[in-house]
Short mmCIF file of N, CA and C in Angstrom, two decimals:
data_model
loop_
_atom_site.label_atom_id
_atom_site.label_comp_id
_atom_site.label_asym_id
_atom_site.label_seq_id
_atom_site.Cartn_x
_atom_site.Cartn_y
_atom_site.Cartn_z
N UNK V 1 92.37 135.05 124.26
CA UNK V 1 93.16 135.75 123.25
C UNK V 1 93.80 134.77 122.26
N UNK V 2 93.72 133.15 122.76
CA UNK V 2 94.46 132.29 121.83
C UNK V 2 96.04 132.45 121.13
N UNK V 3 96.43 133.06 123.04
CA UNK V 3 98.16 132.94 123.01
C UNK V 3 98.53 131.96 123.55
N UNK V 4 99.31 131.51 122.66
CA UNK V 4 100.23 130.05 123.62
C UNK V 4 100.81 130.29 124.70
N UNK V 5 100.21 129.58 125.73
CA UNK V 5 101.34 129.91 126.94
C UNK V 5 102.49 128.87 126.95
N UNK V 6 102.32 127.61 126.52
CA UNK V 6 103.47 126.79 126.25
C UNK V 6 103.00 125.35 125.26
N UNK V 7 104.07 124.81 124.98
CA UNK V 7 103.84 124.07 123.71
C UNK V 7 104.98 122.76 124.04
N UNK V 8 104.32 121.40 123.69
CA UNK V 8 104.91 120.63 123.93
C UNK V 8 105.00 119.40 123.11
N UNK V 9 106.35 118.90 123.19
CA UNK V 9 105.94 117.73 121.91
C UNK V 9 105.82 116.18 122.73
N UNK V 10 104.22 115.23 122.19
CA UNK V 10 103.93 114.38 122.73
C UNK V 10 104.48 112.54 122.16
N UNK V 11 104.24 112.90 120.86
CA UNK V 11 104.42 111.84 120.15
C UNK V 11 106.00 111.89 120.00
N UNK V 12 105.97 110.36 120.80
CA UNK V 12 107.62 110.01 119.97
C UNK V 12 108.03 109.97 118.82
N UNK V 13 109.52 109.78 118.04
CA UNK V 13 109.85 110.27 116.50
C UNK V 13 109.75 108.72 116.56
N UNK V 14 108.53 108.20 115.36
CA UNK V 14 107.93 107.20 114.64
C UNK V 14 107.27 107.98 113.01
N UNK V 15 106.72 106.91 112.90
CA UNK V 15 106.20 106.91 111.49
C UNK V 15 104.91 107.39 111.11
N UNK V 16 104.14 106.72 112.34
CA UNK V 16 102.89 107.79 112.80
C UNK V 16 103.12 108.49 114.06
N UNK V 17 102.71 109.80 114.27
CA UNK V 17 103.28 111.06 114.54
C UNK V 17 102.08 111.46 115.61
N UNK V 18 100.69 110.91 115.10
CA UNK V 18 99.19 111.43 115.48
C UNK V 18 99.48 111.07 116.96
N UNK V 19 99.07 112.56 117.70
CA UNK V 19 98.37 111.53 119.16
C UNK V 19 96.38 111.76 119.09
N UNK V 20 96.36 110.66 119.59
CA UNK V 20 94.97 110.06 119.33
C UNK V 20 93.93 109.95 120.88
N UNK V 21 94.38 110.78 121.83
CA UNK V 21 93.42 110.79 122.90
C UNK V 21 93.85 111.90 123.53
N UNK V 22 93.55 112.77 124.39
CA UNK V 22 93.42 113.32 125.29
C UNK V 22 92.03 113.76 126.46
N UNK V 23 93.07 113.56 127.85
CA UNK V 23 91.86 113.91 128.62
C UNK V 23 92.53 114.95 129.94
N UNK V 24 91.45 116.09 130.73
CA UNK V 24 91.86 116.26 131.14
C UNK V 24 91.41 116.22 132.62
N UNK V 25 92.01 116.09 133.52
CA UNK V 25 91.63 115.69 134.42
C UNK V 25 92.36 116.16 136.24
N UNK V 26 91.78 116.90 137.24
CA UNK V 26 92.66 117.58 138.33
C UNK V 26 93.90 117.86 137.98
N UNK V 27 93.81 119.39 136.59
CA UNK V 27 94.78 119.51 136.31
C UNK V 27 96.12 119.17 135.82
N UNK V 28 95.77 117.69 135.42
CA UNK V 28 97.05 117.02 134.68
C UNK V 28 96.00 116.67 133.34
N UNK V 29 96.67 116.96 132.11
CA UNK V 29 96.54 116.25 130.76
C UNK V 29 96.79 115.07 130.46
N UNK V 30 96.30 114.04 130.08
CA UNK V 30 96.86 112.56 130.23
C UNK V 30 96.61 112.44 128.49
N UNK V 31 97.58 112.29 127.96
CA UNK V 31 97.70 112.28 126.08
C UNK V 31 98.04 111.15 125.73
N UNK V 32 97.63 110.40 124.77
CA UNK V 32 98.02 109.03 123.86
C UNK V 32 98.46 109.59 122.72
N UNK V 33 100.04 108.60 122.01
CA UNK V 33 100.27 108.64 120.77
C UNK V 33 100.78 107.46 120.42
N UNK V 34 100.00 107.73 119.05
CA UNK V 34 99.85 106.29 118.75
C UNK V 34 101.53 105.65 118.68
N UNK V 35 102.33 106.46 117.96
CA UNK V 35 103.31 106.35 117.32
C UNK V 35 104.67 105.81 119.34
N UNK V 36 103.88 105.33 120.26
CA UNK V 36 104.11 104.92 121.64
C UNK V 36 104.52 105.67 123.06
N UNK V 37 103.51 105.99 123.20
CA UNK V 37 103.74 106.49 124.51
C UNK V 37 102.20 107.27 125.14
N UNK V 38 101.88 107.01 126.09
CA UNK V 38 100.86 107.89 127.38
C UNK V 38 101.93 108.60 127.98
N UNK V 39 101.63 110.25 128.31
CA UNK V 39 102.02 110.97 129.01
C UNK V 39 100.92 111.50 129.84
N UNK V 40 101.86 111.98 131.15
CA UNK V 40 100.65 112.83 131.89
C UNK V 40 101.59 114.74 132.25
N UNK V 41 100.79 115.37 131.89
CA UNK V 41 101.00 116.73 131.84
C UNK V 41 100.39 117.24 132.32
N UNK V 42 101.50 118.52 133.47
CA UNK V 42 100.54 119.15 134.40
C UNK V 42 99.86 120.14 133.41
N UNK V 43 98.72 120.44 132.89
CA UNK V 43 98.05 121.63 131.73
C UNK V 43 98.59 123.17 132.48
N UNK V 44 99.02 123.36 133.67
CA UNK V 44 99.22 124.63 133.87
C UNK V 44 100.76 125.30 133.13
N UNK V 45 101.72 124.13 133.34
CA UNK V 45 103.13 124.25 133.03
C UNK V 45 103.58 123.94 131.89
N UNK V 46 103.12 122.44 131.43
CA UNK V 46 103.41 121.99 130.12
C UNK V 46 104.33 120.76 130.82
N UNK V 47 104.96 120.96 132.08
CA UNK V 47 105.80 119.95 132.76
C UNK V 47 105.30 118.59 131.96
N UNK V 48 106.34 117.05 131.98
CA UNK V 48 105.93 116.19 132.09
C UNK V 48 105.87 115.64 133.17
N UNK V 49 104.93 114.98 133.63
CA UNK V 49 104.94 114.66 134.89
C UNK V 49 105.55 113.14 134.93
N UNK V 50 104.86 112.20 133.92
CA UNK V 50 105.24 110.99 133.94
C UNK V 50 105.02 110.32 132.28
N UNK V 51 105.72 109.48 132.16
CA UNK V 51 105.78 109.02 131.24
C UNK V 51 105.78 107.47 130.54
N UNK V 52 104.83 106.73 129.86
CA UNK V 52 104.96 105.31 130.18
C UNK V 52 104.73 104.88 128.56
N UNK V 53 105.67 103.90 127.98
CA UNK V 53 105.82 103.54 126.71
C UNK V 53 104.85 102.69 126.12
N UNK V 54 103.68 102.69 125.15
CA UNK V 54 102.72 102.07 124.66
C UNK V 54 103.03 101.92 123.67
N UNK V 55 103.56 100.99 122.88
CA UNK V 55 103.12 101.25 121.33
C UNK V 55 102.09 100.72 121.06
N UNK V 56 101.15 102.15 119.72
CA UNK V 56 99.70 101.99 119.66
C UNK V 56 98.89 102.67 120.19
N UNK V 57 99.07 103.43 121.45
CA UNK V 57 98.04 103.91 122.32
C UNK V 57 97.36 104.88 121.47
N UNK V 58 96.11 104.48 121.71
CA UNK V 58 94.73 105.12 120.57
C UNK V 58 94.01 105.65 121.46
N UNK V 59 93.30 105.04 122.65
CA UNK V 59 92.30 105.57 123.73
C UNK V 59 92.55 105.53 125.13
N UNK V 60 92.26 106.69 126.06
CA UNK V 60 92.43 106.83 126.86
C UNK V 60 90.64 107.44 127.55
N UNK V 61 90.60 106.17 129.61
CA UNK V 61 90.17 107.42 130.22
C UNK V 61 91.04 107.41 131.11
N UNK V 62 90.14 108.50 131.98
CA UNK V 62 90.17 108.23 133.95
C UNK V 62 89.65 108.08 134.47
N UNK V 63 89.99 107.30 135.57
CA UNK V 63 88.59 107.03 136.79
C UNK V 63 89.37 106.48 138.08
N UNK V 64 88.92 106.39 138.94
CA UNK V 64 89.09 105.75 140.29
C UNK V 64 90.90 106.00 140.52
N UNK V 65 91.47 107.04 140.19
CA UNK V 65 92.84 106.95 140.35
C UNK V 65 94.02 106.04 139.20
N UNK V 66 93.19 105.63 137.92
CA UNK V 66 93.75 104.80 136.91
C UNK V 66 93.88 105.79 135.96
N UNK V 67 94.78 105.87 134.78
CA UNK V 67 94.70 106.02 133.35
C UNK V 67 94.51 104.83 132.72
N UNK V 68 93.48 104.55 131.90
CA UNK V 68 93.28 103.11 131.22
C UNK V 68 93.49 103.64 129.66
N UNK V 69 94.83 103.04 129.33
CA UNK V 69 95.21 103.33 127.59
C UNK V 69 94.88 101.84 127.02
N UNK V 70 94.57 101.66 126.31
CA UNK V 70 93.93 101.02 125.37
C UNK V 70 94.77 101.31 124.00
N UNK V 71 96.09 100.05 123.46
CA UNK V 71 96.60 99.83 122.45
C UNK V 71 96.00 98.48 121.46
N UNK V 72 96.36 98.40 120.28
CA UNK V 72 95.88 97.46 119.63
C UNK V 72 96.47 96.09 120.22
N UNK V 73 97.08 95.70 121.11
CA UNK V 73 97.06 94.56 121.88
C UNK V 73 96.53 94.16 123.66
N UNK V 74 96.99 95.45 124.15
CA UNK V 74 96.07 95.65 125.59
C UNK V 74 95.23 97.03 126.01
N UNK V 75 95.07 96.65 127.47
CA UNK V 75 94.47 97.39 127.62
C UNK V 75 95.63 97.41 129.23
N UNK V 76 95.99 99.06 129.37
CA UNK V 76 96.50 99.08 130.45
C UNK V 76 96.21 100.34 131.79
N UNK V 77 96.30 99.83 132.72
CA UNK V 77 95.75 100.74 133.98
C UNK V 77 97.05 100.93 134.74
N UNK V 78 97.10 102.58 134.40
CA UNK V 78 98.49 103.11 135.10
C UNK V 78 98.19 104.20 136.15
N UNK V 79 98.83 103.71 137.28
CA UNK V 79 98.52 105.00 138.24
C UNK V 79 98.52 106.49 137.99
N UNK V 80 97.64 107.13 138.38
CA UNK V 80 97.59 108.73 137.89
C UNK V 80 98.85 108.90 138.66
N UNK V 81 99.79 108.93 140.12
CA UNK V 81 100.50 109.47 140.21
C UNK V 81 101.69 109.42 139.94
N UNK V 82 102.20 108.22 139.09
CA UNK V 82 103.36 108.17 139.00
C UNK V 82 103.12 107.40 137.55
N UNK V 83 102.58 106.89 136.82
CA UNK V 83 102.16 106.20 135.78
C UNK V 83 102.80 104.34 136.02
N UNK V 84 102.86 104.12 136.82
CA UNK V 84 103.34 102.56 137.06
C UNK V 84 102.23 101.77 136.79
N UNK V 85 102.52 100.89 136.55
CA UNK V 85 100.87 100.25 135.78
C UNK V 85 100.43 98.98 137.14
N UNK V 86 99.16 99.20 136.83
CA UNK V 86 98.54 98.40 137.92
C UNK V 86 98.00 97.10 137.72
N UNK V 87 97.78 97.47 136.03
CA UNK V 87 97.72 95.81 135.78
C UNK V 87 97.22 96.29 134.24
N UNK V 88 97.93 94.90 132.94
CA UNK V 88 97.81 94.97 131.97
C UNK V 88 96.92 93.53 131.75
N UNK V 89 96.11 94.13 130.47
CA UNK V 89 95.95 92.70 130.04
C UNK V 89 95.02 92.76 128.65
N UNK V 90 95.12 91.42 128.02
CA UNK V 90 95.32 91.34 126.65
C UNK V 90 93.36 92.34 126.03
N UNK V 91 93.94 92.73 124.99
CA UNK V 91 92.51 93.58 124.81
C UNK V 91 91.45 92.80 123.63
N UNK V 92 91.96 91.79 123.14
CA UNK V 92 91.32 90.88 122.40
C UNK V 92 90.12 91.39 120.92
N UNK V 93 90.92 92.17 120.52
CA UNK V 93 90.28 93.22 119.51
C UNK V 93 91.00 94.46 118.97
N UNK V 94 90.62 95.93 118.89
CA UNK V 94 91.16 96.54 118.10
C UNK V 94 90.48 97.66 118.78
N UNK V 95 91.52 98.93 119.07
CA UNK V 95 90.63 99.78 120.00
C UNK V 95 90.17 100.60 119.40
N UNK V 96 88.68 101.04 119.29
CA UNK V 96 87.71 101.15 118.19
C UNK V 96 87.17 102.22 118.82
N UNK V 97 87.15 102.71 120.18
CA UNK V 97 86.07 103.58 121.04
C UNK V 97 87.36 103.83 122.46
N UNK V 98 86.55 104.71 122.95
CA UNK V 98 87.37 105.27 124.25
C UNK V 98 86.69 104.32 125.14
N UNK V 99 87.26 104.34 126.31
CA UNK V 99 86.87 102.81 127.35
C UNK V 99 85.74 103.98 128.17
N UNK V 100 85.03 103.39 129.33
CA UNK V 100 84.39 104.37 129.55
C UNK V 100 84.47 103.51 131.37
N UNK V 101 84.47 104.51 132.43
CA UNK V 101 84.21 103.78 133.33
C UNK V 101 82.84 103.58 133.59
N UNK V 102 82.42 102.92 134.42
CA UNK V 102 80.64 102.50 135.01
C UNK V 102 81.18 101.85 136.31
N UNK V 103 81.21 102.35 137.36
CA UNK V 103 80.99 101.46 138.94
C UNK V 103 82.47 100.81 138.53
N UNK V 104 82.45 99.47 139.01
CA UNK V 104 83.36 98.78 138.84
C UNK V 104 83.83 98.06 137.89
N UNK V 105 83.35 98.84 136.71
CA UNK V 105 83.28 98.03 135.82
C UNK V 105 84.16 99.43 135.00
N UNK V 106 85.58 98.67 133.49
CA UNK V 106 85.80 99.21 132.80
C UNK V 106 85.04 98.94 131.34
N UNK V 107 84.46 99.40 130.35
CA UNK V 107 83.89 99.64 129.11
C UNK V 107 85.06 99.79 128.34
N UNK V 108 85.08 98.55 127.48
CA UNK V 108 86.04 98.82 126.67
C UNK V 108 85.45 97.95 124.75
N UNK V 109 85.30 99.43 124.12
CA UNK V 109 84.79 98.96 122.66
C UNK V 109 86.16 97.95 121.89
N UNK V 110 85.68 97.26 121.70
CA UNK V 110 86.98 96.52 120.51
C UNK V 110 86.47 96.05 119.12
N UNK V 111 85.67 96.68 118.58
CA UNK V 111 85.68 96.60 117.22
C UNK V 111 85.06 95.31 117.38
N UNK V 112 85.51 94.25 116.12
CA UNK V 112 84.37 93.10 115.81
C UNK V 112 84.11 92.14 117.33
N UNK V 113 85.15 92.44 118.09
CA UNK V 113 85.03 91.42 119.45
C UNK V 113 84.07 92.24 120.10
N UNK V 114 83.01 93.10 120.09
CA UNK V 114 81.81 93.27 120.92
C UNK V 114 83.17 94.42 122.19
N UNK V 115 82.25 94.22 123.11
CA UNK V 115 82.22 95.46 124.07
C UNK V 115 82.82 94.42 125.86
N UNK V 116 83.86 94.75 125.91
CA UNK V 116 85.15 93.72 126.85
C UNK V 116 84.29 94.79 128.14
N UNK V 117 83.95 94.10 129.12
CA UNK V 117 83.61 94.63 130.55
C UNK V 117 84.71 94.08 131.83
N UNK V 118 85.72 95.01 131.35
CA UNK V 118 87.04 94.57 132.54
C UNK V 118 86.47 95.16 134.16
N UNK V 119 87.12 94.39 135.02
CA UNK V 119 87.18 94.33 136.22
C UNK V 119 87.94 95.70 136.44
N UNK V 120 87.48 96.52 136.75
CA UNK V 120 88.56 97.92 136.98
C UNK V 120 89.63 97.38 138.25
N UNK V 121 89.43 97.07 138.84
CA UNK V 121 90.42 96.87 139.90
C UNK V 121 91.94 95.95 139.57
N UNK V 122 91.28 94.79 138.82
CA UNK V 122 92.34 93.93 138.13
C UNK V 122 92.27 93.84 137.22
N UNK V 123 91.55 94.09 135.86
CA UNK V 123 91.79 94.24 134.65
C UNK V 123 91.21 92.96 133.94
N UNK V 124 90.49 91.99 134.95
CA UNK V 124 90.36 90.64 134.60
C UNK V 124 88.86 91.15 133.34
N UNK V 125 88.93 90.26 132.52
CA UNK V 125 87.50 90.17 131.36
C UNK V 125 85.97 89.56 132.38
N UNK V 126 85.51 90.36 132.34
CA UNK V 126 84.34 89.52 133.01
C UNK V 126 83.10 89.03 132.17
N UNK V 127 83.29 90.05 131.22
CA UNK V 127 81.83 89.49 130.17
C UNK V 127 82.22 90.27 129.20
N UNK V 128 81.93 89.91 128.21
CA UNK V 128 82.05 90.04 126.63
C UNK V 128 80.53 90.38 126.33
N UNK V 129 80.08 91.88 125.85
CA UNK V 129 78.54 91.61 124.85
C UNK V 129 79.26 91.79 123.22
N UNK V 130 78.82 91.04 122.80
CA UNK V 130 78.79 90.65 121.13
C UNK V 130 77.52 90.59 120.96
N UNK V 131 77.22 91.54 119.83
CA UNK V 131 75.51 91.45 119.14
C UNK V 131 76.02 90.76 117.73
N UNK V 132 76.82 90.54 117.19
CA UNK V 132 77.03 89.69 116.73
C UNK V 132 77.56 90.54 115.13
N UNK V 133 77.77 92.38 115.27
CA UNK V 133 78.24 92.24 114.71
C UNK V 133 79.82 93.31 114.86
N UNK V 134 79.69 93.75 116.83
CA UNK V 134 80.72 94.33 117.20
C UNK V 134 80.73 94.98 117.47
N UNK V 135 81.10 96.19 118.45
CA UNK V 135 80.82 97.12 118.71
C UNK V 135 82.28 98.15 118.63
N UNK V 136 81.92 99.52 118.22
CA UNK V 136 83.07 100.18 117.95
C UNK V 136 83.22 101.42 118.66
N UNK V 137 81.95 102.00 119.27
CA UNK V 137 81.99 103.64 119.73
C UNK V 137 81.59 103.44 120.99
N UNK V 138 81.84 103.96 121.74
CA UNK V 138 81.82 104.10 123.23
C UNK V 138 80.48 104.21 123.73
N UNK V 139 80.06 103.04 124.96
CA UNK V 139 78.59 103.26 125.37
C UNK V 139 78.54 104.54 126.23
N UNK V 140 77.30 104.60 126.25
CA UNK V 140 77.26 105.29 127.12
C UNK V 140 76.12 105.15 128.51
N UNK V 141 76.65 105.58 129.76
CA UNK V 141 76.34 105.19 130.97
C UNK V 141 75.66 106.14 131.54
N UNK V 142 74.12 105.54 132.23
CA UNK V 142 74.02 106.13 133.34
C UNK V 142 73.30 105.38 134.17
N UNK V 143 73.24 105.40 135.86
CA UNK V 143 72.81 104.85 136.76
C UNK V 143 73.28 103.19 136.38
N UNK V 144 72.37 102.70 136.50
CA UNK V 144 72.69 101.12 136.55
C UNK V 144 72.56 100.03 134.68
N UNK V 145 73.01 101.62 133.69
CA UNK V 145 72.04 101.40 132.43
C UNK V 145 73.21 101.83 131.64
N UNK V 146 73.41 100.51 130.98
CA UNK V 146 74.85 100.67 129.47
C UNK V 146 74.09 100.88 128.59
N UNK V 147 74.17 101.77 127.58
CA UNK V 147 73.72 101.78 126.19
C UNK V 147 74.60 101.81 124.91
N UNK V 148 74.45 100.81 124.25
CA UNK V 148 75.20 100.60 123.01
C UNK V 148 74.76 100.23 122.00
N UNK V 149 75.91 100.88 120.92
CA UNK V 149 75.45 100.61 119.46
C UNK V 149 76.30 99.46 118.98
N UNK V 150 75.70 99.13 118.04
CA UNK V 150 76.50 97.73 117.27
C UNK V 150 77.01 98.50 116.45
N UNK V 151 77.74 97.62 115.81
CA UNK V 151 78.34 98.03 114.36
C UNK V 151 77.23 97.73 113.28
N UNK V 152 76.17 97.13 113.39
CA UNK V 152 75.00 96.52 112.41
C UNK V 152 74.04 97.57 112.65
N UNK V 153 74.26 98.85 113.38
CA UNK V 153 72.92 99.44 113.59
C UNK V 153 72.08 99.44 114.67
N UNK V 154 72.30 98.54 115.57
CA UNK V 154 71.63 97.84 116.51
C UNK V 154 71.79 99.16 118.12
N UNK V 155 70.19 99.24 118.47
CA UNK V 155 70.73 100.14 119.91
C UNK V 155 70.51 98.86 121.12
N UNK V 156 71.02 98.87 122.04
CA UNK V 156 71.25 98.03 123.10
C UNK V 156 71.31 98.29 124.91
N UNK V 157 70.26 98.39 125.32
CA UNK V 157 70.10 98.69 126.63
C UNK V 157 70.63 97.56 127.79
N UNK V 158 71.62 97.91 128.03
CA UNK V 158 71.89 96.72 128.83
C UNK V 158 72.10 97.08 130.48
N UNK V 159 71.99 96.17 131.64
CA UNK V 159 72.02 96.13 132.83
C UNK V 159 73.25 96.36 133.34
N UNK V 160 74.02 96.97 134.16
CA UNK V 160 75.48 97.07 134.73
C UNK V 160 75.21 95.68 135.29
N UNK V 161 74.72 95.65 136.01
CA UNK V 161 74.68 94.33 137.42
C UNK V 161 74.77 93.11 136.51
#
């Protein structure tokens, strides 16, 4: 019928206003705005459940029990149940694409710095692909098989392992 059952405001009072991700996931909403802050919202109530201060936050996923927000300086992994972060670390680029999980591996696009393959567990950089002229939109995964675009046009089949 496209009646509101409830309505909530996400973005803190800044200058930019936009929130720029949402996902939803066992019933909680997990929202980015840019203008600082990840929230997680139960979608049935509108409740906030938790709340954790980003300034910047552009992309968000989930996976393995993490929210991974992705601001123009890191990249951070906050527990789904309480949002305490599990580990931050520097994102070395510009967040250009939504991160994507694969196995143990986080996917994270950063614009001219190529495509950051964090350690999901600790957040550590393990490999960098650069085609040399960057990658900006989110690969995409299946089985043991990354596929990505460059920013030059370029398609790219690459190996998880």
């Amino acid at each position: 019928t496209g009646v509101a059952r409830w309505q909530k405001r996400i973005a803190p009072p800044d200058e930019h206003l936009d929130v720029d991700a949402l996902v939803l996931d066992g019933g909680r909403l997990y929202a980015a705005a840019y203008s600082g802050a990840v929230l997680a919202v139960d979608a049935r109530t509108g409740d906030t459940v938790w709340k954790f201060a980003a300034p910047g936050a552009a992309r968000l996923a989930v996976a393995g029990g993490l929210v991974v927000a992705v601001t123009p300086a890191s990249v951070h992994a906050l527990s789904t149940a309480d949002g305490s972060v599990v580990w931050t670390t520097p994102l070395g680029g510009s967040p250009s694409g939504d991160p994507v999980a694969a196995g143990k591996w986080l996917l994270v696009p950063a614009g001219d710095e190529g495509l950051r393959w964090l350690e999901a567990a600790t957040g550590r950089t393990l490999r960098v692909f650069d085609p040399g002229t960057g990658v900006s939109g989110p690969p995409a995964v299946t089985g043991s098989r990354v596929y990505v675009l460059s920013n030059g046009g370029g398609l790219f089949a690459l190996d998880l392992s």
